[in-house]
mmCIF file with all atom_site columns, C-alpha atoms in Angstrom:
data_model
loop_
_atom_site.group_PDB
_atom_site.id
_atom_site.type_symbol
_atom_site.label_atom_id
_atom_site.label_alt_id
_atom_site.label_comp_id
_atom_site.label_asym_id
_atom_site.label_entity_id
_atom_site.label_seq_id
_atom_site.pdbx_PDB_ins_code
_atom_site.Cartn_x
_atom_site.Cartn_y
_atom_site.Cartn_z
_atom_site.occupancy
_atom_site.B_iso_or_equiv
_atom_site.pdbx_formal_charge
_atom_site.auth_seq_id
_atom_site.auth_comp_id
_atom_site.auth_asym_id
_atom_site.auth_atom_id
_atom_site.pdbx_PDB_model_num
ATOM 1   C CA . MET D 1 1   ? 13.250  -18.453 61.081 1.00 0.00 ? 1   MET D CA 1
ATOM 2   C CA . SER D 1 2   ? 11.517  -21.794 61.329 1.00 0.00 ? 2   SER D CA 1
ATOM 3   C CA . LYS D 1 3   ? 8.344   -22.649 59.456 1.00 0.00 ? 3   LYS D CA 1
ATOM 4   C CA . GLU D 1 4   ? 6.418   -22.485 62.762 1.00 0.00 ? 4   GLU D CA 1
ATOM 5   C CA . LEU D 1 5   ? 7.624   -18.945 63.439 1.00 0.00 ? 5   LEU D CA 1
ATOM 6   C CA . VAL D 1 6   ? 6.689   -17.946 59.898 1.00 0.00 ? 6   VAL D CA 1
ATOM 7   C CA . GLN D 1 7   ? 3.221   -19.408 60.526 1.00 0.00 ? 7   GLN D CA 1
ATOM 8   C CA . ASP D 1 8   ? 2.902   -17.396 63.769 1.00 0.00 ? 8   ASP D CA 1
ATOM 9   C CA . ARG D 1 9   ? 3.877   -14.211 61.928 1.00 0.00 ? 9   ARG D CA 1
ATOM 10  C CA . VAL D 1 10  ? 1.312   -14.963 59.207 1.00 0.00 ? 10  VAL D CA 1
ATOM 11  C CA . ILE D 1 11  ? -1.454  -15.362 61.797 1.00 0.00 ? 11  ILE D CA 1
ATOM 12  C CA . LYS D 1 12  ? -0.441  -12.103 63.455 1.00 0.00 ? 12  LYS D CA 1
ATOM 13  C CA . TYR D 1 13  ? -0.513  -10.376 60.041 1.00 0.00 ? 13  TYR D CA 1
ATOM 14  C CA . LEU D 1 14  ? -3.951  -11.832 59.265 1.00 0.00 ? 14  LEU D CA 1
ATOM 15  C CA . THR D 1 15  ? -5.478  -10.681 62.541 1.00 0.00 ? 15  THR D CA 1
ATOM 16  C CA . GLU D 1 16  ? -3.751  -7.308  62.881 1.00 0.00 ? 16  GLU D CA 1
ATOM 17  C CA . ASN D 1 17  ? -3.539  -6.146  59.265 1.00 0.00 ? 17  ASN D CA 1
ATOM 18  C CA . LEU D 1 18  ? -6.366  -7.921  57.443 1.00 0.00 ? 18  LEU D CA 1
ATOM 19  C CA . TYR D 1 19  ? -8.696  -8.058  60.469 1.00 0.00 ? 19  TYR D CA 1
ATOM 20  C CA . VAL D 1 20  ? -9.407  -11.777 60.162 1.00 0.00 ? 20  VAL D CA 1
ATOM 21  C CA . PRO D 1 21  ? -11.173 -13.035 63.311 1.00 0.00 ? 21  PRO D CA 1
ATOM 22  C CA . MET D 1 22  ? -9.142  -15.733 65.100 1.00 0.00 ? 22  MET D CA 1
ATOM 23  C CA . ASP D 1 23  ? -12.092 -18.139 64.942 1.00 0.00 ? 23  ASP D CA 1
ATOM 24  C CA . MET D 1 24  ? -11.956 -17.932 61.142 1.00 0.00 ? 24  MET D CA 1
ATOM 25  C CA . ILE D 1 25  ? -8.322  -19.092 61.006 1.00 0.00 ? 25  ILE D CA 1
ATOM 26  C CA . ASP D 1 26  ? -7.424  -22.781 61.043 1.00 0.00 ? 26  ASP D CA 1
ATOM 27  C CA . THR D 1 27  ? -3.891  -24.140 61.135 1.00 0.00 ? 27  THR D CA 1
ATOM 28  C CA . ASN D 1 28  ? -2.351  -27.433 60.085 1.00 0.00 ? 28  ASN D CA 1
ATOM 29  C CA . VAL D 1 29  ? -5.542  -28.611 58.369 1.00 0.00 ? 29  VAL D CA 1
ATOM 30  C CA . PRO D 1 30  ? -5.276  -32.106 56.843 1.00 0.00 ? 30  PRO D CA 1
ATOM 31  C CA . LEU D 1 31  ? -6.086  -32.166 53.126 1.00 0.00 ? 31  LEU D CA 1
ATOM 32  C CA . SER D 1 32  ? -8.089  -35.315 53.837 1.00 0.00 ? 32  SER D CA 1
ATOM 33  C CA . GLU D 1 33  ? -10.791 -32.994 55.244 1.00 0.00 ? 33  GLU D CA 1
ATOM 34  C CA . PHE D 1 34  ? -11.434 -31.940 51.645 1.00 0.00 ? 34  PHE D CA 1
ATOM 35  C CA . GLU D 1 35  ? -10.835 -35.202 49.827 1.00 0.00 ? 35  GLU D CA 1
ATOM 36  C CA . GLU D 1 36  ? -10.595 -38.643 51.318 1.00 0.00 ? 36  GLU D CA 1
ATOM 37  C CA . GLY D 1 37  ? -7.089  -40.021 50.992 1.00 0.00 ? 37  GLY D CA 1
ATOM 38  C CA . ALA D 1 38  ? -5.485  -36.659 50.143 1.00 0.00 ? 38  ALA D CA 1
ATOM 39  C CA . GLU D 1 39  ? -2.105  -36.302 51.815 1.00 0.00 ? 39  GLU D CA 1
ATOM 40  C CA . GLY D 1 40  ? -0.515  -33.234 53.321 1.00 0.00 ? 40  GLY D CA 1
ATOM 41  C CA . THR D 1 41  ? -1.688  -30.276 55.348 1.00 0.00 ? 41  THR D CA 1
ATOM 42  C CA . ILE D 1 42  ? -2.622  -26.665 54.841 1.00 0.00 ? 42  ILE D CA 1
ATOM 43  C CA . ASP D 1 43  ? -0.497  -24.461 57.084 1.00 0.00 ? 43  ASP D CA 1
ATOM 44  C CA . VAL D 1 44  ? -3.044  -21.654 57.454 1.00 0.00 ? 44  VAL D CA 1
ATOM 45  C CA . LEU D 1 45  ? -6.628  -21.565 56.201 1.00 0.00 ? 45  LEU D CA 1
ATOM 46  C CA . VAL D 1 46  ? -8.854  -18.465 56.274 1.00 0.00 ? 46  VAL D CA 1
ATOM 47  C CA . ASN D 1 47  ? -12.589 -19.212 56.323 1.00 0.00 ? 47  ASN D CA 1
ATOM 48  C CA . VAL D 1 48  ? -15.893 -17.408 56.063 1.00 0.00 ? 48  VAL D CA 1
ATOM 49  C CA . GLU D 1 49  ? -19.130 -18.697 57.509 1.00 0.00 ? 49  GLU D CA 1
ATOM 50  C CA . ALA D 1 50  ? -21.764 -19.551 54.916 1.00 0.00 ? 50  ALA D CA 1
ATOM 51  C CA . LYS D 1 51  ? -25.500 -19.077 55.486 1.00 0.00 ? 51  LYS D CA 1
ATOM 52  C CA . ASP D 1 52  ? -25.853 -22.739 56.399 1.00 0.00 ? 52  ASP D CA 1
ATOM 53  C CA . GLY D 1 53  ? -23.284 -22.354 59.200 1.00 0.00 ? 53  GLY D CA 1
ATOM 54  C CA . TYR D 1 54  ? -20.491 -24.219 57.433 1.00 0.00 ? 54  TYR D CA 1
ATOM 55  C CA . PHE D 1 55  ? -17.041 -22.699 57.236 1.00 0.00 ? 55  PHE D CA 1
ATOM 56  C CA . VAL D 1 56  ? -15.840 -22.179 53.665 1.00 0.00 ? 56  VAL D CA 1
ATOM 57  C CA . PRO D 1 57  ? -12.161 -21.550 52.860 1.00 0.00 ? 57  PRO D CA 1
ATOM 58  C CA . VAL D 1 58  ? -11.391 -18.276 51.084 1.00 0.00 ? 58  VAL D CA 1
ATOM 59  C CA . MET D 1 59  ? -7.604  -18.275 51.367 1.00 0.00 ? 59  MET D CA 1
ATOM 60  C CA . VAL D 1 60  ? -4.896  -20.917 51.727 1.00 0.00 ? 60  VAL D CA 1
ATOM 61  C CA . ILE D 1 61  ? -1.448  -20.010 53.050 1.00 0.00 ? 61  ILE D CA 1
ATOM 62  C CA . GLN D 1 62  ? 1.582   -22.283 52.923 1.00 0.00 ? 62  GLN D CA 1
ATOM 63  C CA . CYS D 1 63  ? 4.640   -21.349 54.968 1.00 0.00 ? 63  CYS D CA 1
ATOM 64  C CA . MET D 1 64  ? 8.241   -22.241 54.253 1.00 0.00 ? 64  MET D CA 1
ATOM 65  C CA . ASP D 1 65  ? 11.319  -21.988 56.420 1.00 0.00 ? 65  ASP D CA 1
ATOM 66  C CA . GLU D 1 66  ? 13.030  -18.610 56.019 1.00 0.00 ? 66  GLU D CA 1
ATOM 67  C CA . ASP D 1 67  ? 16.181  -20.328 54.769 1.00 0.00 ? 67  ASP D CA 1
ATOM 68  C CA . ILE D 1 68  ? 14.347  -21.754 51.741 1.00 0.00 ? 68  ILE D CA 1
ATOM 69  C CA . PRO D 1 69  ? 14.588  -19.395 48.772 1.00 0.00 ? 69  PRO D CA 1
ATOM 70  C CA . MET D 1 70  ? 11.411  -18.658 46.860 1.00 0.00 ? 70  MET D CA 1
ATOM 71  C CA . GLU D 1 71  ? 12.899  -19.235 43.429 1.00 0.00 ? 71  GLU D CA 1
ATOM 72  C CA . GLY D 1 72  ? 13.657  -21.861 40.837 1.00 0.00 ? 72  GLY D CA 1
ATOM 73  C CA . GLU D 1 73  ? 12.588  -25.469 41.188 1.00 0.00 ? 73  GLU D CA 1
ATOM 74  C CA . ILE D 1 74  ? 11.620  -25.108 44.855 1.00 0.00 ? 74  ILE D CA 1
ATOM 75  C CA . LEU D 1 75  ? 9.187   -22.312 44.002 1.00 0.00 ? 75  LEU D CA 1
ATOM 76  C CA . GLU D 1 76  ? 7.756   -24.265 41.054 1.00 0.00 ? 76  GLU D CA 1
ATOM 77  C CA . LYS D 1 77  ? 7.091   -27.304 43.262 1.00 0.00 ? 77  LYS D CA 1
ATOM 78  C CA . GLN D 1 78  ? 5.451   -25.149 45.933 1.00 0.00 ? 78  GLN D CA 1
ATOM 79  C CA . ILE D 1 79  ? 3.240   -23.451 43.326 1.00 0.00 ? 79  ILE D CA 1
ATOM 80  C CA . GLU D 1 80  ? 2.188   -26.866 41.975 1.00 0.00 ? 80  GLU D CA 1
ATOM 81  C CA . LYS D 1 81  ? 1.350   -27.950 45.509 1.00 0.00 ? 81  LYS D CA 1
ATOM 82  C CA . LEU D 1 82  ? -0.683  -24.779 46.075 1.00 0.00 ? 82  LEU D CA 1
ATOM 83  C CA . GLU D 1 83  ? -2.587  -25.348 42.835 1.00 0.00 ? 83  GLU D CA 1
ATOM 84  C CA . GLU D 1 84  ? -3.461  -28.877 43.977 1.00 0.00 ? 84  GLU D CA 1
ATOM 85  C CA . ILE D 1 85  ? -4.589  -27.558 47.357 1.00 0.00 ? 85  ILE D CA 1
ATOM 86  C CA . ASP D 1 86  ? -6.688  -24.848 45.702 1.00 0.00 ? 86  ASP D CA 1
ATOM 87  C CA . ASN D 1 87  ? -8.325  -27.466 43.470 1.00 0.00 ? 87  ASN D CA 1
ATOM 88  C CA . LEU D 1 88  ? -9.379  -29.344 46.619 1.00 0.00 ? 88  LEU D CA 1
ATOM 89  C CA . THR D 1 89  ? -10.453 -26.372 48.733 1.00 0.00 ? 89  THR D CA 1
ATOM 90  C CA . LEU D 1 90  ? -11.743 -24.093 45.949 1.00 0.00 ? 90  LEU D CA 1
ATOM 91  C CA . SER D 1 91  ? -10.568 -21.185 48.087 1.00 0.00 ? 91  SER D CA 1
ATOM 92  C CA . GLY D 1 92  ? -9.539  -19.057 45.125 1.00 0.00 ? 92  GLY D CA 1
ATOM 93  C CA . ARG D 1 93  ? -6.709  -17.299 46.960 1.00 0.00 ? 93  ARG D CA 1
ATOM 94  C CA . VAL D 1 94  ? -3.319  -18.759 47.755 1.00 0.00 ? 94  VAL D CA 1
ATOM 95  C CA . VAL D 1 95  ? -0.278  -17.351 49.500 1.00 0.00 ? 95  VAL D CA 1
ATOM 96  C CA . LEU D 1 96  ? 3.215   -18.777 49.771 1.00 0.00 ? 96  LEU D CA 1
ATOM 97  C CA . THR D 1 97  ? 5.677   -17.168 52.172 1.00 0.00 ? 97  THR D CA 1
ATOM 98  C CA . ASN D 1 98  ? 9.026   -17.812 53.779 1.00 0.00 ? 98  ASN D CA 1
ATOM 99  C CA . GLY D 1 99  ? 8.652   -14.906 56.204 1.00 0.00 ? 99  GLY D CA 1
ATOM 100 C CA . ASP D 1 100 ? 10.704  -12.534 54.054 1.00 0.00 ? 100 ASP D CA 1
ATOM 101 C CA . GLN D 1 101 ? 9.084   -12.972 50.645 1.00 0.00 ? 101 GLN D CA 1
ATOM 102 C CA . MET D 1 102 ? 5.492   -13.599 49.699 1.00 0.00 ? 102 MET D CA 1
ATOM 103 C CA . MET D 1 103 ? 3.723   -14.775 46.568 1.00 0.00 ? 103 MET D CA 1
ATOM 104 C CA . TYR D 1 104 ? -0.022  -14.117 46.325 1.00 0.00 ? 104 TYR D CA 1
ATOM 105 C CA . ALA D 1 105 ? -2.291  -15.507 43.624 1.00 0.00 ? 105 ALA D CA 1
ATOM 106 C CA . ASP D 1 106 ? -5.974  -14.712 43.318 1.00 0.00 ? 106 ASP D CA 1
ATOM 107 C CA . TRP D 1 107 ? -8.774  -16.786 41.796 1.00 0.00 ? 107 TRP D CA 1
ATOM 108 C CA . ARG D 1 108 ? -8.137  -15.451 38.336 1.00 0.00 ? 108 ARG D CA 1
ATOM 109 C CA . GLY D 1 109 ? -4.801  -17.227 38.532 1.00 0.00 ? 109 GLY D CA 1
ATOM 110 C CA . GLU D 1 110 ? -2.776  -14.026 38.455 1.00 0.00 ? 110 GLU D CA 1
ATOM 111 C CA . GLU D 1 111 ? 0.406   -13.934 40.500 1.00 0.00 ? 111 GLU D CA 1
ATOM 112 C CA . ASN D 1 112 ? 0.636   -10.527 42.088 1.00 0.00 ? 112 ASN D CA 1
ATOM 113 C CA . GLU D 1 113 ? 3.581   -9.584  44.228 1.00 0.00 ? 113 GLU D CA 1
ATOM 114 C CA . GLU D 1 114 ? 2.548   -5.925  44.115 1.00 0.00 ? 114 GLU D CA 1
ATOM 115 C CA . LYS D 1 115 ? -1.151  -6.417  44.783 1.00 0.00 ? 115 LYS D CA 1
ATOM 116 C CA . ASP D 1 116 ? -2.196  -6.391  48.404 1.00 0.00 ? 116 ASP D CA 1
ATOM 117 C CA . ILE D 1 117 ? -4.171  -9.242  49.886 1.00 0.00 ? 117 ILE D CA 1
ATOM 118 C CA . PRO D 1 118 ? -7.682  -7.923  50.540 1.00 0.00 ? 118 PRO D CA 1
ATOM 119 C CA . GLU D 1 119 ? -8.900  -7.327  54.071 1.00 0.00 ? 119 GLU D CA 1
ATOM 120 C CA . TYR D 1 120 ? -11.203 -9.938  55.561 1.00 0.00 ? 120 TYR D CA 1
ATOM 121 C CA . ASP D 1 121 ? -14.408 -7.920  55.086 1.00 0.00 ? 121 ASP D CA 1
ATOM 122 C CA . VAL D 1 122 ? -13.667 -7.744  51.335 1.00 0.00 ? 122 VAL D CA 1
ATOM 123 C CA . MET D 1 123 ? -13.169 -11.537 51.224 1.00 0.00 ? 123 MET D CA 1
ATOM 124 C CA . VAL D 1 124 ? -16.501 -12.004 53.026 1.00 0.00 ? 124 VAL D CA 1
ATOM 125 C CA . LYS D 1 125 ? -18.278 -9.597  50.663 1.00 0.00 ? 125 LYS D CA 1
ATOM 126 C CA . GLU D 1 126 ? -16.872 -11.328 47.575 1.00 0.00 ? 126 GLU D CA 1
ATOM 127 C CA . PHE D 1 127 ? -17.869 -14.729 48.969 1.00 0.00 ? 127 PHE D CA 1
ATOM 128 C CA . GLU D 1 128 ? -21.417 -13.523 49.674 1.00 0.00 ? 128 GLU D CA 1
ATOM 129 C CA . GLU D 1 129 ? -21.667 -12.061 46.159 1.00 0.00 ? 129 GLU D CA 1
ATOM 130 C CA . SER D 1 130 ? -20.537 -15.341 44.594 1.00 0.00 ? 130 SER D CA 1
ATOM 131 C CA . GLU D 1 131 ? -23.021 -17.275 46.750 1.00 0.00 ? 131 GLU D CA 1
ATOM 132 C CA . ALA D 1 132 ? -25.840 -14.925 45.684 1.00 0.00 ? 132 ALA D CA 1
ATOM 133 C CA . PHE D 1 133 ? -24.834 -15.381 42.041 1.00 0.00 ? 133 PHE D CA 1
ATOM 134 C CA . ALA D 1 134 ? -24.836 -19.173 42.456 1.00 0.00 ? 134 ALA D CA 1
ATOM 135 C CA . GLU D 1 135 ? -28.275 -19.092 44.103 1.00 0.00 ? 135 GLU D CA 1
ATOM 136 C CA . LYS D 1 136 ? -29.681 -16.915 41.306 1.00 0.00 ? 136 LYS D CA 1
ATOM 137 C CA . PHE D 1 137 ? -28.159 -19.196 38.676 1.00 0.00 ? 137 PHE D CA 1
ATOM 138 C CA . GLU D 1 138 ? -29.682 -22.242 40.380 1.00 0.00 ? 138 GLU D CA 1
ATOM 139 C CA . GLU D 1 139 ? -33.096 -20.550 40.442 1.00 0.00 ? 139 GLU D CA 1
ATOM 140 C CA . GLU D 1 140 ? -32.880 -19.689 36.754 1.00 0.00 ? 140 GLU D CA 1
ATOM 141 C CA . HIS D 1 141 ? -31.261 -22.919 35.561 1.00 0.00 ? 141 HIS D CA 1
ATOM 142 C CA . GLY D 1 142 ? -32.138 -25.354 38.302 1.00 0.00 ? 142 GLY D CA 1
ATOM 143 C CA . HIS D 1 143 ? -32.813 -29.030 38.046 1.00 0.00 ? 143 HIS D CA 1
ATOM 144 C CA . CYS D 1 144 ? -36.130 -30.795 38.477 1.00 0.00 ? 144 CYS D CA 1
ATOM 145 C CA . ASP D 1 145 ? -37.129 -34.432 38.793 1.00 0.00 ? 145 ASP D CA 1
ATOM 146 C CA . CYS D 1 146 ? -36.542 -34.973 35.090 1.00 0.00 ? 146 CYS D CA 1
ATOM 147 C CA . GLY D 1 147 ? -32.786 -34.818 35.729 1.00 0.00 ? 147 GLY D CA 1
ATOM 148 C CA . HIS D 1 148 ? -32.094 -32.269 32.994 1.00 0.00 ? 148 HIS D CA 1
ATOM 149 C CA . ASP D 1 149 ? -30.568 -28.843 33.302 1.00 0.00 ? 149 ASP D CA 1
ATOM 150 C CA . HIS D 1 150 ? -33.345 -26.496 32.240 1.00 0.00 ? 150 HIS D CA 1
ATOM 151 C CA . GLY D 1 151 ? -30.793 -24.231 30.612 1.00 0.00 ? 151 GLY D CA 1
ATOM 152 C CA . ASP D 1 152 ? -30.136 -27.041 28.108 1.00 0.00 ? 152 ASP D CA 1
ATOM 153 C CA . GLY D 1 153 ? -33.553 -26.817 26.510 1.00 0.00 ? 153 GLY D CA 1
ATOM 154 C CA . CYS D 1 154 ? -35.335 -29.364 28.703 1.00 0.00 ? 154 CYS D CA 1
ATOM 155 C CA . ASP D 1 155 ? -38.955 -29.728 27.640 1.00 0.00 ? 155 ASP D CA 1
ATOM 156 C CA . CYS D 1 156 ? -40.269 -31.434 30.759 1.00 0.00 ? 156 CYS D CA 1
ATOM 157 C CA . GLY D 1 157 ? -42.591 -28.516 31.503 1.00 0.00 ? 157 GLY D CA 1
ATOM 158 C CA . ASN D 1 158 ? -41.406 -28.184 35.106 1.00 0.00 ? 158 ASN D CA 1
ATOM 159 C CA . HIS D 1 159 ? -39.581 -24.893 34.740 1.00 0.00 ? 159 HIS D CA 1
#
């Protein structure tokens, strides 16, 4: 099975099993969209829409040809590549598949072959919770014109 067929199967799985809306799936996304000069592409990217209307990646999926075994040095190189991609996208979830086998890692960095990938509504809920946490943190420890983080004992009087 070619890489393209694997990618098609992944998209079908995302929409039919995880209920990801088609408009939240991007394919063949250049890494340069996340960092200028970055080379390579993301085979499949699952997004959520943030409050400001921007799409934010919550899962990156790289596809391999079915004939490529997911073991040894090949697997190590693919995992390194996925880690680099995750560092650029900050998606927190990565999947590597050759159509027969799949490796899933979540944002805690745990590789879980047994753990199921969460459905899309769970990904959205977790994203919204993390956004709410970030907003609350910013309110409590925000910055003012003094340029200091108020959580660091700033005595500017503006907090």
